[in-house]
Tab-separated table of C-alpha atoms in Angstrom:
chain	number	residue	atom	x	y	z
A	1	MET	CA	4.940	156.626	119.610
A	2	ARG	CA	7.736	154.167	120.377
A	3	ILE	CA	10.624	156.530	120.863
A	4	ASN	CA	13.196	153.771	120.886
A	5	ARG	CA	12.423	152.826	117.288
A	6	ARG	CA	13.877	156.131	116.049
A	7	ALA	CA	12.572	155.260	112.596
A	8	VAL	CA	12.580	158.806	111.311
A	9	ALA	CA	14.515	160.031	108.293
A	10	ALA	CA	17.997	161.311	108.903
A	11	ALA	CA	19.090	164.716	110.011
A	12	ALA	CA	21.581	164.409	107.189
A	13	VAL	CA	18.686	164.956	104.803
A	14	ILE	CA	18.193	168.368	106.350
A	15	ALA	CA	21.884	169.092	106.170
A	16	VAL	CA	21.968	168.286	102.463
A	17	VAL	CA	18.852	170.250	101.532
A	18	LEU	CA	19.618	173.167	103.813
A	19	PRO	CA	23.058	174.693	103.225
A	20	LEU	CA	24.272	176.604	106.271
A	21	SER	CA	24.759	179.721	104.193
A	22	ALA	CA	21.084	179.733	103.271
A	23	CYS	CA	20.153	180.841	106.741
A	24	GLY	CA	22.989	183.106	107.671
A	25	GLY	CA	25.093	180.564	109.541
A	26	SER	CA	25.170	179.930	113.268
A	27	GLU	CA	24.646	183.574	114.242
A	28	ALA	CA	21.265	183.958	112.539
A	29	GLY	CA	18.413	184.864	114.905
A	30	SER	CA	18.751	186.825	118.138
A	31	ALA	CA	18.958	184.898	121.393
A	32	ASP	CA	16.911	187.582	123.162
A	33	ALA	CA	13.592	186.091	124.222
A	34	SER	CA	12.594	188.797	126.669
A	35	GLY	CA	9.393	190.737	126.248
A	36	LYS	CA	5.665	190.229	126.591
A	37	VAL	CA	4.249	186.750	126.012
A	38	GLU	CA	1.633	187.418	123.351
A	39	GLY	CA	0.622	186.768	119.757
A	40	GLU	CA	0.027	183.772	117.519
A	41	ILE	CA	2.550	180.939	117.371
A	42	THR	CA	2.592	177.591	115.591
A	43	PHE	CA	3.441	174.364	117.442
A	44	GLN	CA	4.436	171.319	115.373
A	45	THR	CA	4.509	167.766	116.717
A	46	TRP	CA	5.476	164.438	115.284
A	47	ASN	CA	2.876	161.688	115.005
A	48	LEU	CA	0.983	162.520	118.210
A	49	GLN	CA	-2.448	163.817	117.214
A	50	ALA	CA	-4.089	160.442	116.601
A	51	ASN	CA	-3.687	159.255	120.184
A	52	PHE	CA	-3.285	162.448	122.213
A	53	LYS	CA	-5.574	165.026	120.635
A	54	ASP	CA	-7.493	165.781	123.845
A	55	TYR	CA	-4.310	166.063	125.895
A	56	PHE	CA	-2.693	168.644	123.617
A	57	ASN	CA	-5.882	170.618	123.055
A	58	GLY	CA	-6.244	170.866	126.836
A	59	LEU	CA	-2.603	171.837	127.270
A	60	ILE	CA	-2.933	174.607	124.681
A	61	ALA	CA	-6.139	175.890	126.277
A	62	ASP	CA	-4.416	176.032	129.678
A	63	PHE	CA	-1.483	177.985	128.246
A	64	GLU	CA	-3.715	180.486	126.465
A	65	LYS	CA	-5.688	180.969	129.684
A	66	GLN	CA	-2.508	181.662	131.645
A	67	HIS	CA	-1.275	184.029	128.937
A	68	PRO	CA	-4.183	186.121	127.608
A	69	GLY	CA	-3.485	187.421	124.130
A	70	THR	CA	-1.715	184.258	122.950
A	71	ASP	CA	-3.003	181.935	120.250
A	72	VAL	CA	-1.323	178.550	119.667
A	73	LYS	CA	-1.947	176.780	116.364
A	74	TRP	CA	-1.156	173.060	116.621
A	75	VAL	CA	0.096	171.165	113.556
A	76	ASP	CA	0.855	167.443	113.710
A	77	ARG	CA	2.946	165.723	111.033
A	78	PRO	CA	3.222	162.002	110.293
A	79	ALA	CA	6.477	160.225	111.144
A	80	GLU	CA	6.905	159.358	107.483
A	81	GLY	CA	8.866	162.178	105.879
A	82	TYR	CA	9.046	164.286	109.039
A	83	ALA	CA	12.690	165.237	108.489
A	84	ASP	CA	11.931	166.160	104.879
A	85	LYS	CA	9.101	168.418	106.034
A	86	ILE	CA	11.353	170.202	108.521
A	87	SER	CA	13.980	170.555	105.806
A	88	ALA	CA	11.517	172.106	103.389
A	89	ASP	CA	10.163	174.491	106.032
A	90	ALA	CA	13.675	175.502	107.070
A	91	ALA	CA	14.781	176.162	103.516
A	92	GLY	CA	11.569	178.039	102.706
A	93	GLY	CA	11.506	180.181	105.814
A	94	THR	CA	8.276	178.582	107.084
A	95	LEU	CA	9.639	176.665	110.064
A	96	PRO	CA	7.067	176.727	112.899
A	97	ASP	CA	7.761	178.724	116.053
A	98	VAL	CA	7.939	175.624	118.269
A	99	VAL	CA	8.967	172.251	116.865
A	100	ASN	CA	9.053	168.691	118.236
A	101	VAL	CA	12.541	167.346	117.441
A	102	SER	CA	14.998	164.608	118.327
A	103	PRO	CA	18.678	165.474	118.932
A	104	ASP	CA	19.789	164.323	115.471
A	105	LEU	CA	17.160	166.527	113.823
A	106	VAL	CA	18.081	169.612	115.832
A	107	ALA	CA	21.811	169.455	115.050
A	108	PRO	CA	21.739	170.777	111.463
A	109	LEU	CA	19.126	173.375	112.423
A	110	ALA	CA	21.386	174.612	115.208
A	111	LYS	CA	24.334	174.827	112.822
A	112	ALA	CA	22.172	176.796	110.413
A	113	GLY	CA	21.195	179.286	113.107
A	114	LEU	CA	17.552	178.200	113.172
A	115	ALA	CA	17.456	176.638	116.643
A	116	LEU	CA	17.380	179.036	119.592
A	117	ASP	CA	20.241	178.648	122.072
A	118	LEU	CA	18.467	178.093	125.390
A	119	ASP	CA	21.649	178.510	127.399
A	120	LYS	CA	21.506	182.147	126.284
A	121	ALA	CA	17.772	182.725	125.838
A	122	ALA	CA	16.358	180.759	128.775
A	123	PRO	CA	19.132	179.731	131.201
A	124	GLN	CA	16.770	180.107	134.174
A	125	TYR	CA	15.044	176.856	133.227
A	126	LYS	CA	18.123	174.614	133.137
A	127	LYS	CA	17.813	173.594	136.804
A	128	GLU	CA	14.321	172.200	136.179
A	129	TYR	CA	15.603	169.294	134.066
A	130	LEU	CA	17.802	166.255	134.551
A	131	PRO	CA	21.374	167.214	133.578
A	132	GLY	CA	21.672	164.386	131.052
A	133	ALA	CA	18.382	165.385	129.449
A	134	TRP	CA	19.244	169.104	129.239
A	135	ASP	CA	22.561	168.257	127.572
A	136	ALA	CA	20.976	165.849	125.071
A	137	HIS	CA	20.411	168.687	122.589
A	138	ARG	CA	23.891	170.134	122.976
A	139	VAL	CA	25.682	170.094	119.601
A	140	PRO	CA	29.465	169.479	119.508
A	141	GLY	CA	31.271	172.386	117.925
A	142	ALA	CA	28.458	174.805	118.771
A	143	ALA	CA	28.088	176.445	122.165
A	144	GLY	CA	24.647	176.029	123.680
A	145	VAL	CA	21.604	173.793	124.100
A	146	TYR	CA	19.066	173.920	121.291
A	147	ALA	CA	15.859	172.325	122.591
A	148	PHE	CA	13.994	171.844	125.840
A	149	PRO	CA	14.172	168.174	126.835
A	150	TRP	CA	10.759	166.553	126.705
A	151	TYR	CA	9.914	162.914	127.250
A	152	LEU	CA	12.493	160.192	127.757
A	153	ASN	CA	12.527	156.459	127.291
A	154	THR	CA	14.738	153.565	128.127
A	155	GLY	CA	14.097	149.916	128.706
A	156	PRO	CA	15.227	146.751	130.386
A	157	LEU	CA	16.642	143.572	128.947
A	158	PHE	CA	14.099	140.783	128.706
A	159	TYR	CA	15.420	137.247	128.895
A	160	ASN	CA	14.035	133.726	128.705
A	161	LYS	CA	14.590	132.005	132.040
A	162	ARG	CA	13.971	128.554	130.589
A	163	LEU	CA	16.626	128.978	127.895
A	164	LEU	CA	19.188	130.157	130.431
A	165	LYS	CA	18.382	127.236	132.725
A	166	ASP	CA	18.627	124.728	129.852
A	167	ALA	CA	22.141	126.026	129.170
A	168	GLY	CA	23.202	125.504	132.773
A	169	LEU	CA	23.013	129.194	133.663
A	170	ASP	CA	21.315	130.630	136.739
A	171	PRO	CA	18.043	132.210	135.531
A	172	GLU	CA	17.930	134.361	138.645
A	173	LYS	CA	21.366	135.856	137.902
A	174	PRO	CA	21.202	137.102	134.303
A	175	PRO	CA	24.129	138.851	132.585
A	176	THR	CA	24.596	142.510	133.469
A	177	THR	CA	27.666	143.479	131.408
A	178	TYR	CA	28.651	142.842	127.819
A	179	GLY	CA	31.380	140.438	128.936
A	180	GLU	CA	28.841	138.358	130.845
A	181	VAL	CA	26.466	138.403	127.844
A	182	PHE	CA	29.211	137.137	125.542
A	183	ASP	CA	30.214	134.335	127.930
A	184	ALA	CA	26.597	133.290	128.496
A	185	GLY	CA	25.884	133.405	124.771
A	186	LEU	CA	28.761	131.107	123.885
A	187	LYS	CA	27.656	128.625	126.537
A	188	MET	CA	24.047	128.636	125.283
A	189	ALA	CA	25.184	128.063	121.713
A	190	ARG	CA	27.340	125.102	122.768
A	191	GLN	CA	24.632	123.516	124.895
A	192	SER	CA	21.954	123.907	122.196
A	193	LYS	CA	24.293	122.944	119.352
A	194	GLY	CA	23.701	126.309	117.720
A	195	LYS	CA	19.899	126.234	117.930
A	196	VAL	CA	19.581	128.994	120.534
A	197	ALA	CA	21.248	132.376	120.081
A	198	ALA	CA	21.810	134.880	122.846
A	199	LEU	CA	21.061	137.964	120.744
A	200	ALA	CA	19.367	138.846	117.472
A	201	ASN	CA	20.969	142.239	116.824
A	202	VAL	CA	24.388	143.391	115.650
A	203	PRO	CA	26.040	146.168	117.690
A	204	THR	CA	24.914	149.743	117.055
A	205	ILE	CA	26.592	152.995	118.004
A	206	GLU	CA	24.713	152.827	121.328
A	207	ASP	CA	26.308	149.462	122.103
A	208	PHE	CA	29.751	150.912	121.480
A	209	GLY	CA	28.862	153.734	123.879
A	210	ARG	CA	27.529	151.422	126.577
A	211	TYR	CA	30.640	149.271	126.225
A	212	GLY	CA	32.722	152.318	127.127
A	213	VAL	CA	34.067	153.164	123.669
A	214	PRO	CA	34.836	156.875	123.083
A	215	LEU	CA	32.617	157.691	120.121
A	216	MET	CA	33.760	161.170	119.091
A	217	ASN	CA	36.303	163.826	119.972
A	218	GLU	CA	35.211	166.683	122.210
A	219	GLU	CA	35.260	169.202	119.361
A	220	GLY	CA	32.746	167.153	117.375
A	221	THR	CA	35.041	167.076	114.359
A	222	ALA	CA	35.935	163.369	114.161
A	223	PHE	CA	34.664	159.960	115.265
A	224	SER	CA	36.738	157.609	117.395
A	225	PHE	CA	34.773	154.367	117.798
A	226	ASN	CA	37.614	152.499	116.045
A	227	ASP	CA	39.803	152.743	119.137
A	228	PRO	CA	41.092	149.505	120.773
A	229	LYS	CA	38.000	149.127	122.954
A	230	GLY	CA	35.746	149.420	119.893
A	231	VAL	CA	37.778	146.760	118.118
A	232	GLU	CA	37.498	144.575	121.222
A	233	LEU	CA	33.699	144.848	121.204
A	234	LEU	CA	33.378	143.944	117.539
A	235	THR	CA	35.831	141.053	117.967
A	236	ARG	CA	33.618	139.606	120.715
A	237	TYR	CA	30.557	139.914	118.491
A	238	LYS	CA	32.491	138.078	115.778
A	239	GLU	CA	33.043	135.243	118.254
A	240	LEU	CA	29.293	135.122	118.920
A	241	TYR	CA	28.500	135.123	115.215
A	242	ASP	CA	30.929	132.310	114.423
A	243	ALA	CA	29.537	130.195	117.276
A	244	LYS	CA	25.907	130.848	116.230
A	245	ALA	CA	25.399	132.613	119.542
A	246	LEU	CA	24.349	135.631	117.451
A	247	ASP	CA	21.299	134.897	115.326
A	248	PRO	CA	22.355	134.163	111.709
A	249	GLN	CA	19.805	136.698	110.438
A	250	ALA	CA	21.104	139.464	112.710
A	251	LEU	CA	22.806	141.198	109.770
A	252	THR	CA	19.420	142.057	108.260
A	253	ALA	CA	17.377	142.200	111.466
A	254	THR	CA	14.866	144.907	112.282
A	255	PRO	CA	13.420	145.609	115.756
A	256	GLU	CA	10.299	143.751	114.633
A	257	SER	CA	12.142	140.671	113.366
A	258	SER	CA	14.351	140.555	116.465
A	259	GLY	CA	11.263	140.749	118.631
A	260	HIS	CA	9.726	137.866	116.685
A	261	LYS	CA	12.816	135.736	117.298
A	262	PHE	CA	12.435	136.364	121.016
A	263	LEU	CA	8.716	135.597	120.897
A	264	THR	CA	9.372	132.252	119.221
A	265	GLU	CA	12.065	131.452	121.822
A	266	SER	CA	14.925	131.044	119.378
A	267	VAL	CA	16.740	133.991	120.973
A	268	ALA	CA	17.339	134.208	124.708
A	269	MET	CA	17.673	137.963	125.265
A	270	ASN	CA	16.106	141.057	123.739
A	271	PRO	CA	15.904	144.727	124.771
A	272	GLY	CA	12.478	146.282	125.121
A	273	SER	CA	10.144	148.425	127.193
A	274	ALA	CA	7.086	148.111	129.405
A	275	LEU	CA	4.943	148.222	126.273
A	276	ASP	CA	6.272	144.796	125.264
A	277	LEU	CA	4.964	142.895	128.280
A	278	ALA	CA	1.336	142.983	127.219
A	279	ASN	CA	2.416	141.748	123.786
A	280	PHE	CA	4.285	138.802	125.331
A	281	LYS	CA	1.290	137.905	127.471
A	282	LYS	CA	-1.076	137.958	124.506
A	283	GLN	CA	1.045	136.416	121.750
A	284	ALA	CA	3.377	134.082	123.635
A	285	PRO	CA	1.901	132.876	126.953
A	286	SER	CA	4.578	130.195	127.372
A	287	LEU	CA	7.298	132.827	126.979
A	288	TYR	CA	5.507	135.178	129.366
A	289	GLU	CA	5.560	132.493	132.054
A	290	ASN	CA	9.339	132.316	131.735
A	291	ILE	CA	10.095	135.988	131.176
A	292	GLY	CA	12.948	137.521	133.097
A	293	ILE	CA	13.443	141.251	133.464
A	294	THR	CA	16.820	142.793	134.206
A	295	ASP	CA	18.660	146.066	133.734
A	296	GLN	CA	19.821	147.249	130.334
A	297	ILE	CA	23.231	145.771	129.502
A	298	THR	CA	26.028	148.288	130.035
A	299	SER	CA	29.683	148.109	130.944
A	300	THR	CA	29.769	151.787	131.950
A	301	GLY	CA	27.155	151.622	134.697
A	302	LYS	CA	24.947	154.079	132.813
A	303	ALA	CA	21.983	153.080	130.669
A	304	ASN	CA	21.137	154.552	127.281
A	305	MET	CA	18.543	157.310	127.162
A	306	TYR	CA	16.287	158.121	124.229
A	307	VAL	CA	15.069	161.701	124.327
A	308	MET	CA	12.628	163.919	122.495
A	309	GLY	CA	12.810	167.693	122.592
A	310	VAL	CA	10.918	170.894	121.870
A	311	MET	CA	12.882	173.440	119.862
A	312	VAL	CA	12.202	177.159	119.465
A	313	ASN	CA	12.758	178.699	116.042
A	314	ALA	CA	15.536	181.272	116.466
A	315	GLN	CA	13.862	183.433	113.788
A	316	SER	CA	10.400	183.380	115.370
A	317	LYS	CA	8.733	186.781	115.429
A	318	ARG	CA	6.989	185.798	118.663
A	319	LYS	CA	10.022	184.515	120.549
A	320	PRO	CA	8.813	185.326	124.114
A	321	ALA	CA	5.599	183.391	123.490
A	322	ALA	CA	7.432	180.557	121.735
A	323	VAL	CA	9.905	180.099	124.623
A	324	ALA	CA	7.142	180.330	127.210
A	325	PHE	CA	5.067	177.713	125.410
A	326	ALA	CA	7.994	175.338	124.795
A	327	HIS	CA	8.774	175.507	128.502
A	328	PHE	CA	5.093	175.027	129.385
A	329	VAL	CA	4.869	171.848	127.265
A	330	THR	CA	7.945	170.409	128.980
A	331	ASP	CA	7.476	171.583	132.579
A	332	ALA	CA	7.091	169.088	135.411
A	333	THR	CA	3.294	169.291	135.618
A	334	ARG	CA	2.670	168.692	131.923
A	335	GLN	CA	5.330	165.967	131.672
A	336	MET	CA	3.842	164.005	134.578
A	337	GLU	CA	0.408	164.215	132.987
A	338	PHE	CA	1.766	162.938	129.677
A	339	ALA	CA	3.817	160.148	131.272
A	340	LYS	CA	0.683	158.709	132.858
A	341	LYS	CA	-0.986	158.462	129.449
A	342	VAL	CA	1.775	156.552	127.667
A	343	ALA	CA	4.835	154.507	128.686
A	344	ILE	CA	7.370	157.344	128.624
A	345	PHE	CA	9.256	159.202	131.349
A	346	PRO	CA	9.556	162.904	132.268
A	347	SER	CA	12.877	164.700	131.848
A	348	THR	CA	12.208	167.135	134.700
A	349	ALA	CA	14.290	166.998	137.874
A	350	GLY	CA	12.471	165.344	140.772
A	351	SER	CA	9.663	163.894	138.678
A	352	LEU	CA	11.173	160.416	138.709
A	353	ASP	CA	10.910	160.451	142.529
A	354	ASP	CA	7.107	160.534	142.283
A	355	PRO	CA	5.494	157.369	143.744
A	356	TYR	CA	4.270	156.527	140.238
A	357	PHE	CA	7.901	155.825	139.334
A	358	THR	CA	9.161	154.460	142.653
A	359	GLU	CA	6.468	152.215	144.139
A	360	GLU	CA	5.744	148.734	142.794
A	361	ASP	CA	2.325	147.103	142.989
A	362	GLY	CA	3.374	143.539	142.210
A	363	THR	CA	2.849	143.728	138.455
A	364	ASP	CA	5.596	143.278	135.855
A	365	GLU	CA	4.538	146.508	134.192
A	366	THR	CA	5.221	148.499	137.354
A	367	ARG	CA	8.459	146.632	137.941
A	368	VAL	CA	9.716	147.683	134.511
A	369	ARG	CA	8.581	151.282	134.998
A	370	VAL	CA	10.274	151.629	138.400
A	371	ALA	CA	13.532	150.074	137.211
A	372	ALA	CA	13.626	152.230	134.072
A	373	ALA	CA	12.895	155.407	136.015
A	374	LYS	CA	15.757	154.658	138.399
A	375	SER	CA	18.202	154.104	135.537
A	376	LEU	CA	17.173	157.344	133.798
A	377	LYS	CA	18.482	159.506	136.636
A	378	THR	CA	22.030	158.835	135.437
A	379	ALA	CA	21.334	157.695	131.865
A	380	VAL	CA	23.184	159.056	128.851
A	381	ASN	CA	22.111	159.647	125.260
A	382	TYR	CA	25.027	157.706	123.808
A	383	THR	CA	24.198	158.320	120.159
A	384	PRO	CA	26.145	161.441	119.077
A	385	VAL	CA	23.755	164.126	117.840
A	386	LEU	CA	25.897	164.404	114.700
A	387	PHE	CA	25.602	160.685	113.914
A	388	SER	CA	23.245	160.646	110.934
A	389	GLU	CA	21.286	157.793	109.376
A	390	GLN	CA	23.890	157.597	106.622
A	391	MET	CA	26.558	157.145	109.280
A	392	LYS	CA	24.514	154.441	110.973
A	393	THR	CA	24.393	152.630	107.646
A	394	GLU	CA	28.165	152.911	107.257
A	395	LEU	CA	28.678	151.407	110.699
A	396	ARG	CA	26.174	148.642	110.097
A	397	ASN	CA	27.861	147.711	106.807
A	398	ALA	CA	31.257	147.695	108.502
A	399	VAL	CA	29.960	145.431	111.259
A	400	ALA	CA	28.553	143.063	108.627
A	401	ARG	CA	31.892	142.888	106.800
A	402	ALA	CA	33.673	142.068	110.043
A	403	LEU	CA	31.182	139.423	111.144
A	404	GLN	CA	31.295	137.751	107.731
A	405	GLY	CA	35.092	137.702	107.809
A	406	LYS	CA	35.501	139.987	104.800
A	407	GLN	CA	37.551	142.442	106.883
A	408	SER	CA	39.116	142.309	110.321
A	409	PRO	CA	37.220	144.182	113.066
A	410	ALA	CA	39.994	146.796	113.141
A	411	GLU	CA	39.965	147.349	109.382
A	412	ALA	CA	36.184	147.456	109.235
A	413	LEU	CA	35.938	150.083	111.990
A	414	ASP	CA	38.778	152.138	110.519
A	415	ASN	CA	36.887	152.277	107.227
A	416	ALA	CA	33.622	153.130	108.977
A	417	VAL	CA	35.238	156.014	110.864
A	418	LYS	CA	36.773	157.356	107.635
A	419	ALA	CA	33.377	157.228	105.903
A	420	CYS	CA	31.603	158.873	108.834
A	421	ASP	CA	34.233	161.607	109.095
A	422	ARG	CA	33.796	162.296	105.390
A	423	LEU	CA	30.014	162.584	105.810
A	424	LEU	CA	30.567	164.849	108.821
A	425	ARG	CA	32.698	167.236	106.770
A	426	GLN	CA	30.005	167.339	104.065
A	427	SER	CA	27.206	168.249	106.486
């Protein structure tokens, strides 16, 4: 599963269907997970059974062997409608004991008292995980962490060396900050007379974060990406758009369409992961010959981290077993095993120092893996856990209005923040 697509329905759906009062508010469910590890629990994952059936069946068998008297029932749900399924289970009191979640999905469950606070129930495990990963499921306005961090992902920036060289840029010294990307993009557009764009995507909330924009107040009660630095970022993107250094179809682009633009060499730079290299080699040999690989663009010095988690139902009747199993799934041994089966990264402390993530063998695939693993040690999940799909749409629409000249960048972001704050109050 490509974690960086994040193409799952919004946590806001859960928030709408599941009123906080329906589950007794944030105090519902005891945080006490002490006691004997025994009994039957249900473990729900998200679009994993098709490719990893043997891995999870083996993992469950190992856990049951280590803990006689336990019985783990594995349920896998398709990505389509996953949030709706969680919402229905939460509202109906049938939420599984252990649930695969992303930070945005766990937030409304935590507010409703359905996600176990691990800072209280299992603080002894905190030291086993990367600090940024452990904090990824921390919800502003609510004390605690509400899921064990599981696998992580991040990716480099791919660039077309030939297109940079044609524009008079040094292909061995690609841009590393947003400012350098903007300057390079304008030069490429001038040299190609608007035929080659630097980027094919409009800025997302992650871009604002990586640019150094404060996204939200510490209390989690209001957004702040309309501050002067946010306006500055959107103003620079407007310059790119006007100069055709931002692909004209960027306003309606999807990850797939942006990738196609890069494949056909009409866009010079595109974010991706190690999984993309084989695709380049197969579908665009001429591009592959000229592919450049550099670090993710950031003006903060910290890359963006995508993270998946494993949540324990705060109302589980088998809480000791549920916590023990959630920890077992996400411990260092199991995460390393899983990371070697698919292009993801473990969230456990020390795992990224394994030779698998530090030693190159001369292949591009290993080069990407090593570079990504290094960046993950200090990476941040920039997307606020309270930033729902509806909010993403509000921001995207505001960006479009600014790029098209219908509103100034400042006015567009002010309106987006107002809309997002309104949605936040409704959740």
